[in-house]
PDB file of N, CA, C and O in Angstrom:
ATOM      1  N   UNK E   1     -20.056 -31.395 -51.730  1.00 58.00           N
ATOM      2  CA  UNK E   1     -21.139 -30.370 -51.247  1.00 58.00           C
ATOM      3  C   UNK E   1     -22.033 -29.920 -52.617  1.00 58.00           C
ATOM      4  O   UNK E   1     -21.416 -29.921 -53.632  1.00 58.00           O
ATOM      5  N   UNK E   2     -23.330 -30.306 -52.598  1.00 71.00           N
ATOM      6  CA  UNK E   2     -24.240 -30.033 -53.682  1.00 71.00           C
ATOM      7  C   UNK E   2     -24.373 -28.522 -53.906  1.00 71.00           C
ATOM      8  O   UNK E   2     -23.921 -27.623 -52.988  1.00 71.00           O
ATOM      9  N   UNK E   3     -24.832 -28.295 -55.158  1.00 69.00           N
ATOM     10  CA  UNK E   3     -24.990 -27.035 -55.567  1.00 69.00           C
ATOM     11  C   UNK E   3     -26.152 -26.268 -54.591  1.00 69.00           C
ATOM     12  O   UNK E   3     -26.259 -25.172 -54.076  1.00 69.00           O
ATOM     13  N   UNK E   4     -27.000 -27.024 -54.176  1.00 60.00           N
ATOM     14  CA  UNK E   4     -28.324 -26.861 -53.302  1.00 60.00           C
ATOM     15  C   UNK E   4     -27.475 -26.074 -51.792  1.00 60.00           C
ATOM     16  O   UNK E   4     -28.149 -25.159 -51.234  1.00 60.00           O
ATOM     17  N   UNK E   5     -26.737 -27.165 -51.526  1.00 57.00           N
ATOM     18  CA  UNK E   5     -26.215 -26.786 -50.127  1.00 57.00           C
ATOM     19  C   UNK E   5     -25.435 -25.543 -50.187  1.00 57.00           C
ATOM     20  O   UNK E   5     -25.469 -24.842 -49.173  1.00 57.00           O
ATOM     21  N   UNK E   6     -24.703 -25.476 -51.357  1.00 57.00           N
ATOM     22  CA  UNK E   6     -23.846 -24.218 -51.364  1.00 57.00           C
ATOM     23  C   UNK E   6     -24.861 -22.955 -51.297  1.00 57.00           C
ATOM     24  O   UNK E   6     -24.710 -21.811 -50.978  1.00 57.00           O
ATOM     25  N   UNK E   7     -25.832 -22.908 -52.212  1.00 60.00           N
ATOM     26  CA  UNK E   7     -26.884 -21.790 -52.201  1.00 60.00           C
ATOM     27  C   UNK E   7     -27.532 -21.582 -50.873  1.00 60.00           C
ATOM     28  O   UNK E   7     -27.726 -20.361 -50.498  1.00 60.00           O
ATOM     29  N   UNK E   8     -27.882 -22.553 -50.214  1.00 54.00           N
ATOM     30  CA  UNK E   8     -28.571 -22.460 -49.007  1.00 54.00           C
ATOM     31  C   UNK E   8     -27.532 -21.774 -47.957  1.00 54.00           C
ATOM     32  O   UNK E   8     -28.086 -20.926 -47.330  1.00 54.00           O
ATOM     33  N   UNK E   9     -26.213 -22.056 -48.058  1.00 53.00           N
ATOM     34  CA  UNK E   9     -25.215 -21.341 -47.234  1.00 53.00           C
ATOM     35  C   UNK E   9     -25.181 -20.031 -47.557  1.00 53.00           C
ATOM     36  O   UNK E   9     -24.844 -19.088 -46.662  1.00 53.00           O
ATOM     37  N   UNK E  10     -25.158 -19.604 -48.779  1.00 58.00           N
ATOM     38  CA  UNK E  10     -25.299 -18.139 -49.137  1.00 58.00           C
ATOM     39  C   UNK E  10     -26.514 -17.479 -48.775  1.00 58.00           C
ATOM     40  O   UNK E  10     -26.507 -16.283 -48.462  1.00 58.00           O
ATOM     41  N   UNK E  11     -27.503 -18.242 -48.992  1.00 62.00           N
ATOM     42  CA  UNK E  11     -28.958 -17.445 -48.767  1.00 62.00           C
ATOM     43  C   UNK E  11     -29.089 -17.362 -47.232  1.00 62.00           C
ATOM     44  O   UNK E  11     -29.697 -16.277 -46.623  1.00 62.00           O
ATOM     45  N   UNK E  12     -28.769 -18.339 -46.628  1.00 59.00           N
ATOM     46  CA  UNK E  12     -28.990 -18.466 -44.984  1.00 59.00           C
ATOM     47  C   UNK E  12     -27.925 -18.421 -44.273  1.00 59.00           C
ATOM     48  O   UNK E  12     -27.233 -19.361 -43.964  1.00 59.00           O
ATOM     49  N   UNK E  13     -27.053 -17.201 -44.137  1.00 66.00           N
ATOM     50  CA  UNK E  13     -25.535 -17.213 -43.475  1.00 66.00           C
ATOM     51  C   UNK E  13     -25.968 -17.822 -42.062  1.00 66.00           C
ATOM     52  O   UNK E  13     -26.859 -17.540 -41.214  1.00 66.00           O
ATOM     53  N   UNK E  14     -24.621 -18.194 -41.500  1.00 76.00           N
ATOM     54  CA  UNK E  14     -24.415 -18.641 -40.107  1.00 76.00           C
ATOM     55  C   UNK E  14     -24.847 -17.639 -39.305  1.00 76.00           C
ATOM     56  O   UNK E  14     -24.217 -16.538 -39.432  1.00 76.00           O
ATOM     57  N   UNK E  15     -25.377 -17.766 -38.153  1.00 82.00           N
ATOM     58  CA  UNK E  15     -25.358 -16.887 -37.127  1.00 82.00           C
ATOM     59  C   UNK E  15     -24.298 -16.862 -36.021  1.00 82.00           C
ATOM     60  O   UNK E  15     -23.878 -17.836 -35.856  1.00 82.00           O
ATOM     61  N   UNK E  16     -23.678 -15.711 -35.945  1.00 86.00           N
ATOM     62  CA  UNK E  16     -22.536 -15.600 -34.863  1.00 86.00           C
ATOM     63  C   UNK E  16     -23.195 -15.078 -33.569  1.00 86.00           C
ATOM     64  O   UNK E  16     -23.888 -14.064 -33.541  1.00 86.00           O
ATOM     65  N   UNK E  17     -22.889 -15.728 -32.577  1.00 90.00           N
ATOM     66  CA  UNK E  17     -23.124 -15.370 -31.276  1.00 90.00           C
ATOM     67  C   UNK E  17     -21.987 -15.258 -30.442  1.00 90.00           C
ATOM     68  O   UNK E  17     -21.312 -16.140 -29.969  1.00 90.00           O
ATOM     69  N   UNK E  18     -21.681 -13.956 -29.760  1.00 92.00           N
ATOM     70  CA  UNK E  18     -20.655 -14.013 -28.747  1.00 92.00           C
ATOM     71  C   UNK E  18     -21.185 -13.436 -27.477  1.00 92.00           C
ATOM     72  O   UNK E  18     -21.849 -12.533 -27.341  1.00 92.00           O
ATOM     73  N   UNK E  19     -20.754 -14.476 -26.401  1.00 94.00           N
ATOM     74  CA  UNK E  19     -21.212 -13.897 -25.114  1.00 94.00           C
ATOM     75  C   UNK E  19     -20.024 -13.382 -24.247  1.00 94.00           C
ATOM     76  O   UNK E  19     -18.997 -14.277 -24.296  1.00 94.00           O
ATOM     77  N   UNK E  20     -20.163 -12.345 -23.714  1.00 95.00           N
ATOM     78  CA  UNK E  20     -18.974 -11.862 -22.924  1.00 95.00           C
ATOM     79  C   UNK E  20     -19.658 -11.941 -21.416  1.00 95.00           C
ATOM     80  O   UNK E  20     -20.458 -11.131 -21.194  1.00 95.00           O
ATOM     81  N   UNK E  21     -19.156 -12.661 -20.443  1.00 94.00           N
ATOM     82  CA  UNK E  21     -19.459 -12.774 -19.079  1.00 94.00           C
ATOM     83  C   UNK E  21     -20.879 -13.248 -19.152  1.00 94.00           C
ATOM     84  O   UNK E  21     -21.490 -13.987 -19.958  1.00 94.00           O
ATOM     85  N   UNK E  22     -21.686 -12.617 -18.159  1.00 94.00           N
ATOM     86  CA  UNK E  22     -23.050 -12.917 -18.113  1.00 94.00           C
ATOM     87  C   UNK E  22     -23.717 -11.571 -18.252  1.00 94.00           C
ATOM     88  O   UNK E  22     -25.201 -11.545 -17.955  1.00 94.00           O
ATOM     89  N   UNK E  23     -23.257 -10.656 -18.815  1.00 96.00           N
ATOM     90  CA  UNK E  23     -23.966  -9.199 -19.043  1.00 96.00           C
ATOM     91  C   UNK E  23     -24.064  -8.846 -20.508  1.00 96.00           C
ATOM     92  O   UNK E  23     -24.506  -7.954 -20.744  1.00 96.00           O
ATOM     93  N   UNK E  24     -23.512  -9.472 -21.393  1.00 96.00           N
ATOM     94  CA  UNK E  24     -23.208  -9.055 -22.855  1.00 96.00           C
ATOM     95  C   UNK E  24     -23.382 -10.111 -23.879  1.00 96.00           C
ATOM     96  O   UNK E  24     -22.610 -11.269 -23.767  1.00 96.00           O
ATOM     97  N   UNK E  25     -24.336 -10.108 -24.705  1.00 95.00           N
ATOM     98  CA  UNK E  25     -24.329 -10.977 -25.679  1.00 95.00           C
ATOM     99  C   UNK E  25     -24.649 -10.314 -27.261  1.00 95.00           C
ATOM    100  O   UNK E  25     -25.437  -9.398 -27.279  1.00 95.00           O
ATOM    101  N   UNK E  26     -23.684 -10.609 -27.993  1.00 94.00           N
ATOM    102  CA  UNK E  26     -23.750 -10.061 -29.391  1.00 94.00           C
ATOM    103  C   UNK E  26     -24.327 -11.010 -30.411  1.00 94.00           C
ATOM    104  O   UNK E  26     -23.632 -12.220 -30.301  1.00 94.00           O
ATOM    105  N   UNK E  27     -25.237 -10.590 -31.272  1.00 92.00           N
ATOM    106  CA  UNK E  27     -25.878 -11.908 -32.250  1.00 92.00           C
ATOM    107  C   UNK E  27     -25.614 -10.975 -33.629  1.00 92.00           C
ATOM    108  O   UNK E  27     -26.178  -9.852 -33.814  1.00 92.00           O
ATOM    109  N   UNK E  28     -25.277 -11.838 -34.644  1.00 89.00           N
ATOM    110  CA  UNK E  28     -24.983 -11.168 -35.834  1.00 89.00           C
ATOM    111  C   UNK E  28     -26.109 -12.075 -36.853  1.00 89.00           C
ATOM    112  O   UNK E  28     -26.466 -12.999 -36.512  1.00 89.00           O
ATOM    113  N   UNK E  29     -26.539 -11.418 -37.786  1.00 84.00           N
ATOM    114  CA  UNK E  29     -27.586 -12.113 -38.776  1.00 84.00           C
ATOM    115  C   UNK E  29     -28.865 -12.143 -38.382  1.00 84.00           C
ATOM    116  O   UNK E  29     -29.367 -13.366 -38.381  1.00 84.00           O
ATOM    117  N   UNK E  30     -29.407 -11.392 -37.606  1.00 86.00           N
ATOM    118  CA  UNK E  30     -30.657 -11.410 -37.253  1.00 86.00           C
ATOM    119  C   UNK E  30     -31.748 -10.951 -38.222  1.00 86.00           C
ATOM    120  O   UNK E  30     -31.195 -10.099 -38.988  1.00 86.00           O
ATOM    121  N   UNK E  31     -32.837 -11.442 -38.137  1.00 85.00           N
ATOM    122  CA  UNK E  31     -34.104 -11.053 -39.028  1.00 85.00           C
ATOM    123  C   UNK E  31     -34.998 -10.213 -38.297  1.00 85.00           C
ATOM    124  O   UNK E  31     -35.351  -9.207 -38.880  1.00 85.00           O
ATOM    125  N   UNK E  32     -35.337 -10.588 -37.144  1.00 87.00           N
ATOM    126  CA  UNK E  32     -36.041  -9.496 -36.321  1.00 87.00           C
ATOM    127  C   UNK E  32     -36.193 -10.033 -34.938  1.00 87.00           C
ATOM    128  O   UNK E  32     -35.868 -11.173 -34.725  1.00 87.00           O
ATOM    129  N   UNK E  33     -36.730  -9.156 -34.180  1.00 91.00           N
ATOM    130  CA  UNK E  33     -36.912  -9.572 -32.687  1.00 91.00           C
ATOM    131  C   UNK E  33     -38.503  -9.883 -32.644  1.00 91.00           C
ATOM    132  O   UNK E  33     -39.350  -9.230 -32.867  1.00 91.00           O
ATOM    133  N   UNK E  34     -38.581 -11.092 -32.141  1.00 93.00           N
ATOM    134  CA  UNK E  34     -39.957 -11.794 -32.022  1.00 93.00           C
ATOM    135  C   UNK E  34     -40.719 -11.299 -30.653  1.00 93.00           C
ATOM    136  O   UNK E  34     -41.861 -11.139 -30.565  1.00 93.00           O
ATOM    137  N   UNK E  35     -39.881 -11.319 -29.519  1.00 95.00           N
ATOM    138  CA  UNK E  35     -40.428 -10.944 -28.192  1.00 95.00           C
ATOM    139  C   UNK E  35     -39.447 -10.315 -27.580  1.00 95.00           C
ATOM    140  O   UNK E  35     -38.403 -10.371 -27.711  1.00 95.00           O
ATOM    141  N   UNK E  36     -39.783  -9.338 -26.637  1.00 95.00           N
ATOM    142  CA  UNK E  36     -38.861  -8.343 -25.946  1.00 95.00           C
ATOM    143  C   UNK E  36     -39.547  -7.928 -24.728  1.00 95.00           C
ATOM    144  O   UNK E  36     -40.505  -7.303 -24.844  1.00 95.00           O
ATOM    145  N   UNK E  37     -38.884  -8.345 -23.630  1.00 97.00           N
ATOM    146  CA  UNK E  37     -39.307  -7.744 -22.328  1.00 97.00           C
ATOM    147  C   UNK E  37     -37.842  -7.855 -21.308  1.00 97.00           C
ATOM    148  O   UNK E  37     -36.893  -8.102 -21.988  1.00 97.00           O
ATOM    149  N   UNK E  38     -38.193  -7.363 -20.340  1.00 96.00           N
ATOM    150  CA  UNK E  38     -37.091  -7.308 -19.292  1.00 96.00           C
ATOM    151  C   UNK E  38     -36.394  -8.728 -18.797  1.00 96.00           C
ATOM    152  O   UNK E  38     -35.270  -8.769 -18.117  1.00 96.00           O
ATOM    153  N   UNK E  39     -37.324  -9.896 -19.106  1.00 98.00           N
ATOM    154  CA  UNK E  39     -36.601 -11.272 -18.655  1.00 98.00           C
ATOM    155  C   UNK E  39     -36.553 -12.231 -19.909  1.00 98.00           C
ATOM    156  O   UNK E  39     -35.927 -13.129 -19.886  1.00 98.00           O
ATOM    157  N   UNK E  40     -36.958 -11.867 -20.932  1.00 98.00           N
ATOM    158  CA  UNK E  40     -37.021 -12.601 -22.215  1.00 98.00           C
ATOM    159  C   UNK E  40     -36.823 -11.828 -23.449  1.00 98.00           C
ATOM    160  O   UNK E  40     -37.678 -11.031 -23.814  1.00 98.00           O
ATOM    161  N   UNK E  41     -35.910 -12.175 -24.277  1.00 97.00           N
ATOM    162  CA  UNK E  41     -35.841 -11.720 -25.736  1.00 97.00           C
ATOM    163  C   UNK E  41     -35.816 -12.750 -26.568  1.00 97.00           C
ATOM    164  O   UNK E  41     -34.635 -13.723 -26.482  1.00 97.00           O
ATOM    165  N   UNK E  42     -36.617 -12.877 -27.570  1.00 96.00           N
ATOM    166  CA  UNK E  42     -36.719 -14.050 -28.577  1.00 96.00           C
ATOM    167  C   UNK E  42     -36.320 -13.124 -29.853  1.00 96.00           C
ATOM    168  O   UNK E  42     -36.729 -12.351 -30.295  1.00 96.00           O
ATOM    169  N   UNK E  43     -35.116 -13.834 -30.368  1.00 93.00           N
ATOM    170  CA  UNK E  43     -34.548 -13.282 -31.730  1.00 93.00           C
ATOM    171  C   UNK E  43     -34.679 -14.165 -32.871  1.00 93.00           C
ATOM    172  O   UNK E  43     -34.222 -15.412 -32.660  1.00 93.00           O
ATOM    173  N   UNK E  44     -35.237 -13.980 -34.058  1.00 91.00           N
ATOM    174  CA  UNK E  44     -35.111 -14.974 -35.207  1.00 91.00           C
ATOM    175  C   UNK E  44     -33.992 -14.428 -36.267  1.00 91.00           C
ATOM    176  O   UNK E  44     -33.526 -13.552 -36.519  1.00 91.00           O
ATOM    177  N   UNK E  45     -33.346 -15.510 -36.501  1.00 87.00           N
ATOM    178  CA  UNK E  45     -32.304 -15.466 -37.584  1.00 87.00           C
ATOM    179  C   UNK E  45     -32.651 -16.123 -38.665  1.00 87.00           C
ATOM    180  O   UNK E  45     -33.822 -16.475 -38.722  1.00 87.00           O
ATOM    181  N   UNK E  46     -31.601 -16.439 -39.638  1.00 82.00           N
ATOM    182  CA  UNK E  46     -32.226 -17.195 -40.884  1.00 82.00           C
ATOM    183  C   UNK E  46     -32.390 -18.501 -40.583  1.00 82.00           C
ATOM    184  O   UNK E  46     -33.303 -19.058 -41.394  1.00 82.00           O
ATOM    185  N   UNK E  47     -31.846 -19.091 -39.571  1.00 84.00           N
ATOM    186  CA  UNK E  47     -32.058 -20.647 -39.281  1.00 84.00           C
ATOM    187  C   UNK E  47     -32.517 -21.076 -38.066  1.00 84.00           C
ATOM    188  O   UNK E  47     -32.655 -22.252 -37.735  1.00 84.00           O
ATOM    189  N   UNK E  48     -32.669 -20.148 -37.237  1.00 88.00           N
ATOM    190  CA  UNK E  48     -33.063 -20.311 -35.605  1.00 88.00           C
ATOM    191  C   UNK E  48     -33.784 -19.265 -34.917  1.00 88.00           C
ATOM    192  O   UNK E  48     -33.693 -18.302 -35.645  1.00 88.00           O
ATOM    193  N   UNK E  49     -34.349 -19.700 -34.007  1.00 93.00           N
ATOM    194  CA  UNK E  49     -34.689 -18.848 -32.857  1.00 93.00           C
ATOM    195  C   UNK E  49     -33.819 -18.900 -31.632  1.00 93.00           C
ATOM    196  O   UNK E  49     -33.432 -19.869 -31.366  1.00 93.00           O
ATOM    197  N   UNK E  50     -33.289 -17.657 -31.159  1.00 94.00           N
ATOM    198  CA  UNK E  50     -32.654 -17.732 -30.016  1.00 94.00           C
ATOM    199  C   UNK E  50     -33.482 -17.099 -28.754  1.00 94.00           C
ATOM    200  O   UNK E  50     -34.079 -16.002 -28.955  1.00 94.00           O
ATOM    201  N   UNK E  51     -33.383 -17.769 -27.586  1.00 97.00           N
ATOM    202  CA  UNK E  51     -34.433 -17.393 -26.554  1.00 97.00           C
ATOM    203  C   UNK E  51     -33.298 -17.071 -25.523  1.00 97.00           C
ATOM    204  O   UNK E  51     -32.429 -17.817 -25.103  1.00 97.00           O
ATOM    205  N   UNK E  52     -33.276 -15.719 -25.181  1.00 97.00           N
ATOM    206  CA  UNK E  52     -32.298 -15.255 -24.120  1.00 97.00           C
ATOM    207  C   UNK E  52     -33.279 -14.863 -22.891  1.00 97.00           C
ATOM    208  O   UNK E  52     -33.999 -14.174 -22.919  1.00 97.00           O
ATOM    209  N   UNK E  53     -32.807 -15.655 -21.821  1.00 98.00           N
ATOM    210  CA  UNK E  53     -33.635 -15.322 -20.554  1.00 98.00           C
ATOM    211  C   UNK E  53     -32.626 -14.664 -19.300  1.00 98.00           C
ATOM    212  O   UNK E  53     -31.309 -14.943 -19.325  1.00 98.00           O
ATOM    213  N   UNK E  54     -33.210 -13.841 -18.742  1.00 98.00           N
ATOM    214  CA  UNK E  54     -32.323 -13.072 -17.565  1.00 98.00           C
ATOM    215  C   UNK E  54     -33.224 -12.074 -17.019  1.00 98.00           C
ATOM    216  O   UNK E  54     -34.383 -12.166 -16.566  1.00 98.00           O
ATOM    217  N   UNK E  55     -32.525 -11.036 -16.466  1.00 98.00           N
ATOM    218  CA  UNK E  55     -33.124  -9.962 -15.681  1.00 98.00           C
ATOM    219  C   UNK E  55     -32.461  -8.423 -16.276  1.00 98.00           C
ATOM    220  O   UNK E  55     -31.386  -8.732 -16.659  1.00 98.00           O
ATOM    221  N   UNK E  56     -33.365  -7.660 -16.140  1.00 98.00           N
ATOM    222  CA  UNK E  56     -33.228  -6.340 -16.754  1.00 98.00           C
ATOM    223  C   UNK E  56     -32.528  -6.320 -17.978  1.00 98.00           C
ATOM    224  O   UNK E  56     -31.486  -5.519 -18.306  1.00 98.00           O
ATOM    225  N   UNK E  57     -33.151  -7.283 -19.066  1.00 97.00           N
ATOM    226  CA  UNK E  57     -32.556  -7.357 -20.455  1.00 97.00           C
ATOM    227  C   UNK E  57     -32.814  -5.945 -21.399  1.00 97.00           C
ATOM    228  O   UNK E  57     -34.112  -5.501 -20.963  1.00 97.00           O
ATOM    229  N   UNK E  58     -32.008  -5.616 -21.949  1.00 96.00           N
ATOM    230  CA  UNK E  58     -32.258  -4.498 -22.964  1.00 96.00           C
ATOM    231  C   UNK E  58     -31.602  -5.061 -24.455  1.00 96.00           C
ATOM    232  O   UNK E  58     -30.411  -5.551 -24.375  1.00 96.00           O
ATOM    233  N   UNK E  59     -32.152  -4.494 -25.506  1.00 93.00           N
ATOM    234  CA  UNK E  59     -31.375  -4.911 -26.960  1.00 93.00           C
ATOM    235  C   UNK E  59     -31.158  -3.593 -27.575  1.00 93.00           C
ATOM    236  O   UNK E  59     -32.080  -2.696 -27.593  1.00 93.00           O
ATOM    237  N   UNK E  60     -30.116  -3.445 -27.952  1.00 89.00           N
ATOM    238  CA  UNK E  60     -29.769  -2.217 -28.887  1.00 89.00           C
ATOM    239  C   UNK E  60     -29.215  -2.674 -30.256  1.00 89.00           C
ATOM    240  O   UNK E  60     -28.568  -3.800 -30.282  1.00 89.00           O
ATOM    241  N   UNK E  61     -29.564  -2.270 -31.287  1.00 80.00           N
ATOM    242  CA  UNK E  61     -29.283  -2.379 -32.681  1.00 80.00           C
ATOM    243  C   UNK E  61     -28.156  -1.764 -32.998  1.00 80.00           C
ATOM    244  O   UNK E  61     -27.893  -0.794 -32.625  1.00 80.00           O
ATOM    245  N   UNK E  62     -27.136  -2.723 -33.425  1.00 69.00           N
ATOM    246  CA  UNK E  62     -25.910  -2.203 -33.867  1.00 69.00           C
ATOM    247  C   UNK E  62     -25.957  -2.240 -35.509  1.00 69.00           C
ATOM    248  O   UNK E  62     -24.706  -2.236 -36.031  1.00 69.00           O
ATOM    249  N   UNK E  63     -26.885  -2.127 -36.087  1.00 71.00           N
ATOM    250  CA  UNK E  63     -26.783  -2.246 -37.647  1.00 71.00           C
ATOM    251  C   UNK E  63     -26.257  -3.463 -38.370  1.00 71.00           C
ATOM    252  O   UNK E  63     -25.821  -4.464 -37.752  1.00 71.00           O
ATOM    253  N   UNK E  64     -26.455  -3.539 -39.468  1.00 74.00           N
ATOM    254  CA  UNK E  64     -26.105  -4.686 -40.218  1.00 74.00           C
ATOM    255  C   UNK E  64     -26.623  -6.032 -39.894  1.00 74.00           C
ATOM    256  O   UNK E  64     -26.044  -7.096 -39.853  1.00 74.00           O
ATOM    257  N   UNK E  65     -28.009  -5.765 -39.468  1.00 80.00           N
ATOM    258  CA  UNK E  65     -28.578  -7.361 -39.045  1.00 80.00           C
ATOM    259  C   UNK E  65     -28.020  -7.675 -37.882  1.00 80.00           C
ATOM    260  O   UNK E  65     -28.250  -9.026 -37.577  1.00 80.00           O
ATOM    261  N   UNK E  66     -27.511  -6.931 -36.893  1.00 89.00           N
ATOM    262  CA  UNK E  66     -27.224  -7.524 -35.370  1.00 89.00           C
ATOM    263  C   UNK E  66     -27.679  -6.913 -34.334  1.00 89.00           C
ATOM    264  O   UNK E  66     -28.196  -5.814 -34.645  1.00 89.00           O
ATOM    265  N   UNK E  67     -27.698  -7.269 -33.183  1.00 93.00           N
ATOM    266  CA  UNK E  67     -28.257  -6.688 -31.940  1.00 93.00           C
ATOM    267  C   UNK E  67     -27.158  -7.117 -30.842  1.00 93.00           C
ATOM    268  O   UNK E  67     -26.569  -8.067 -30.865  1.00 93.00           O
ATOM    269  N   UNK E  68     -27.286  -6.284 -29.651  1.00 94.00           N
ATOM    270  CA  UNK E  68     -26.475  -6.457 -28.472  1.00 94.00           C
ATOM    271  C   UNK E  68     -27.444  -6.475 -27.429  1.00 94.00           C
ATOM    272  O   UNK E  68     -28.372  -5.547 -27.470  1.00 94.00           O
ATOM    273  N   UNK E  69     -27.496  -7.568 -26.723  1.00 96.00           N
ATOM    274  CA  UNK E  69     -28.269  -7.870 -25.520  1.00 96.00           C
ATOM    275  C   UNK E  69     -27.425  -7.472 -24.383  1.00 96.00           C
ATOM    276  O   UNK E  69     -26.218  -8.235 -24.187  1.00 96.00           O
ATOM    277  N   UNK E  70     -28.107  -6.599 -23.391  1.00 97.00           N
ATOM    278  CA  UNK E  70     -27.343  -6.326 -22.113  1.00 97.00           C
ATOM    279  C   UNK E  70     -28.234  -6.692 -20.933  1.00 97.00           C
ATOM    280  O   UNK E  70     -29.581  -6.551 -21.347  1.00 97.00           O
ATOM    281  N   UNK E  71     -27.908  -7.123 -19.786  1.00 97.00           N
ATOM    282  CA  UNK E  71     -28.599  -7.275 -18.673  1.00 97.00           C
ATOM    283  C   UNK E  71     -27.731  -8.461 -18.000  1.00 97.00           C
ATOM    284  O   UNK E  71     -26.639  -8.992 -18.205  1.00 97.00           O
ATOM    285  N   UNK E  72     -28.406  -8.994 -17.013  1.00 98.00           N
ATOM    286  CA  UNK E  72     -28.014 -10.201 -16.271  1.00 98.00           C
ATOM    287  C   UNK E  72     -28.753 -11.669 -17.006  1.00 98.00           C
ATOM    288  O   UNK E  72     -29.910 -11.912 -16.866  1.00 98.00           O
ATOM    289  N   UNK E  73     -27.804 -12.132 -17.998  1.00 97.00           N
ATOM    290  CA  UNK E  73     -28.155 -13.041 -18.587  1.00 97.00           C
ATOM    291  C   UNK E  73     -27.888 -14.352 -17.964  1.00 97.00           C
ATOM    292  O   UNK E  73     -26.970 -14.810 -17.390  1.00 97.00           O
ATOM    293  N   UNK E  74     -29.069 -15.199 -17.979  1.00 97.00           N
ATOM    294  CA  UNK E  74     -29.248 -16.461 -17.230  1.00 97.00           C
ATOM    295  C   UNK E  74     -29.035 -17.579 -18.215  1.00 97.00           C
ATOM    296  O   UNK E  74     -28.513 -18.568 -17.681  1.00 97.00           O
ATOM    297  N   UNK E  75     -29.620 -17.465 -19.187  1.00 96.00           N
ATOM    298  CA  UNK E  75     -29.650 -19.008 -19.980  1.00 96.00           C
ATOM    299  C   UNK E  75     -29.864 -18.413 -21.579  1.00 96.00           C
ATOM    300  O   UNK E  75     -30.623 -17.236 -21.817  1.00 96.00           O
ATOM    301  N   UNK E  76     -29.563 -19.065 -22.528  1.00 95.00           N
ATOM    302  CA  UNK E  76     -29.599 -18.847 -24.035  1.00 95.00           C
ATOM    303  C   UNK E  76     -29.937 -20.063 -24.659  1.00 95.00           C
ATOM    304  O   UNK E  76     -29.316 -21.196 -24.431  1.00 95.00           O
ATOM    305  N   UNK E  77     -31.198 -20.273 -25.323  1.00 95.00           N
ATOM    306  CA  UNK E  77     -31.606 -21.456 -26.038  1.00 95.00           C
ATOM    307  C   UNK E  77     -31.470 -21.287 -27.513  1.00 95.00           C
ATOM    308  O   UNK E  77     -32.084 -20.183 -27.921  1.00 95.00           O
ATOM    309  N   UNK E  78     -31.340 -22.194 -28.302  1.00 91.00           N
ATOM    310  CA  UNK E  78     -31.353 -22.118 -29.599  1.00 91.00           C
ATOM    311  C   UNK E  78     -32.477 -23.098 -30.061  1.00 91.00           C
ATOM    312  O   UNK E  78     -32.426 -24.275 -29.897  1.00 91.00           O
ATOM    313  N   UNK E  79     -33.243 -22.923 -31.005  1.00 90.00           N
ATOM    314  CA  UNK E  79     -34.279 -23.510 -31.538  1.00 90.00           C
ATOM    315  C   UNK E  79     -34.224 -23.431 -33.083  1.00 90.00           C
ATOM    316  O   UNK E  79     -34.219 -22.646 -33.779  1.00 90.00           O
ATOM    317  N   UNK E  80     -33.671 -24.506 -33.762  1.00 86.00           N
ATOM    318  CA  UNK E  80     -33.521 -24.678 -34.913  1.00 86.00           C
ATOM    319  C   UNK E  80     -34.763 -24.640 -35.913  1.00 86.00           C
ATOM    320  O   UNK E  80     -35.814 -25.269 -35.666  1.00 86.00           O
ATOM    321  N   UNK E  81     -35.026 -23.769 -36.982  1.00 82.00           N
ATOM    322  CA  UNK E  81     -36.107 -23.798 -37.628  1.00 82.00           C
ATOM    323  C   UNK E  81     -35.894 -24.578 -38.962  1.00 82.00           C
ATOM    324  O   UNK E  81     -34.875 -24.891 -39.445  1.00 82.00           O
ATOM    325  N   UNK E  82     -37.153 -24.940 -39.628  1.00 75.00           N
ATOM    326  CA  UNK E  82     -37.320 -25.698 -40.657  1.00 75.00           C
ATOM    327  C   UNK E  82     -36.956 -24.873 -41.935  1.00 75.00           C
ATOM    328  O   UNK E  82     -37.980 -23.898 -42.038  1.00 75.00           O
ATOM    329  N   UNK E  83     -36.137 -25.062 -42.692  1.00 62.00           N
ATOM    330  CA  UNK E  83     -35.980 -24.222 -43.961  1.00 62.00           C
ATOM    331  C   UNK E  83     -35.861 -25.042 -45.178  1.00 62.00           C
ATOM    332  O   UNK E  83     -35.497 -26.329 -45.233  1.00 62.00           O
TER     333      UNK E  83
END
């Protein structure tokens, strides 16, 4: 592992996503919410964008750079950002 790779891991922490059933999704290391409505929530992390699709979606901030998404979750898509 090079010094650059180690620095990148420190600066851009991995995102942790935990899905519980089809009604709860917890995301750590979020930077911001890009889009938010009852069928689509887009969240930017340090290295990706997460697209959560479903019905009656809502997002709660649980602090320390994380959010909890509740509702009927249909799909989750990861889009890697160029860093």
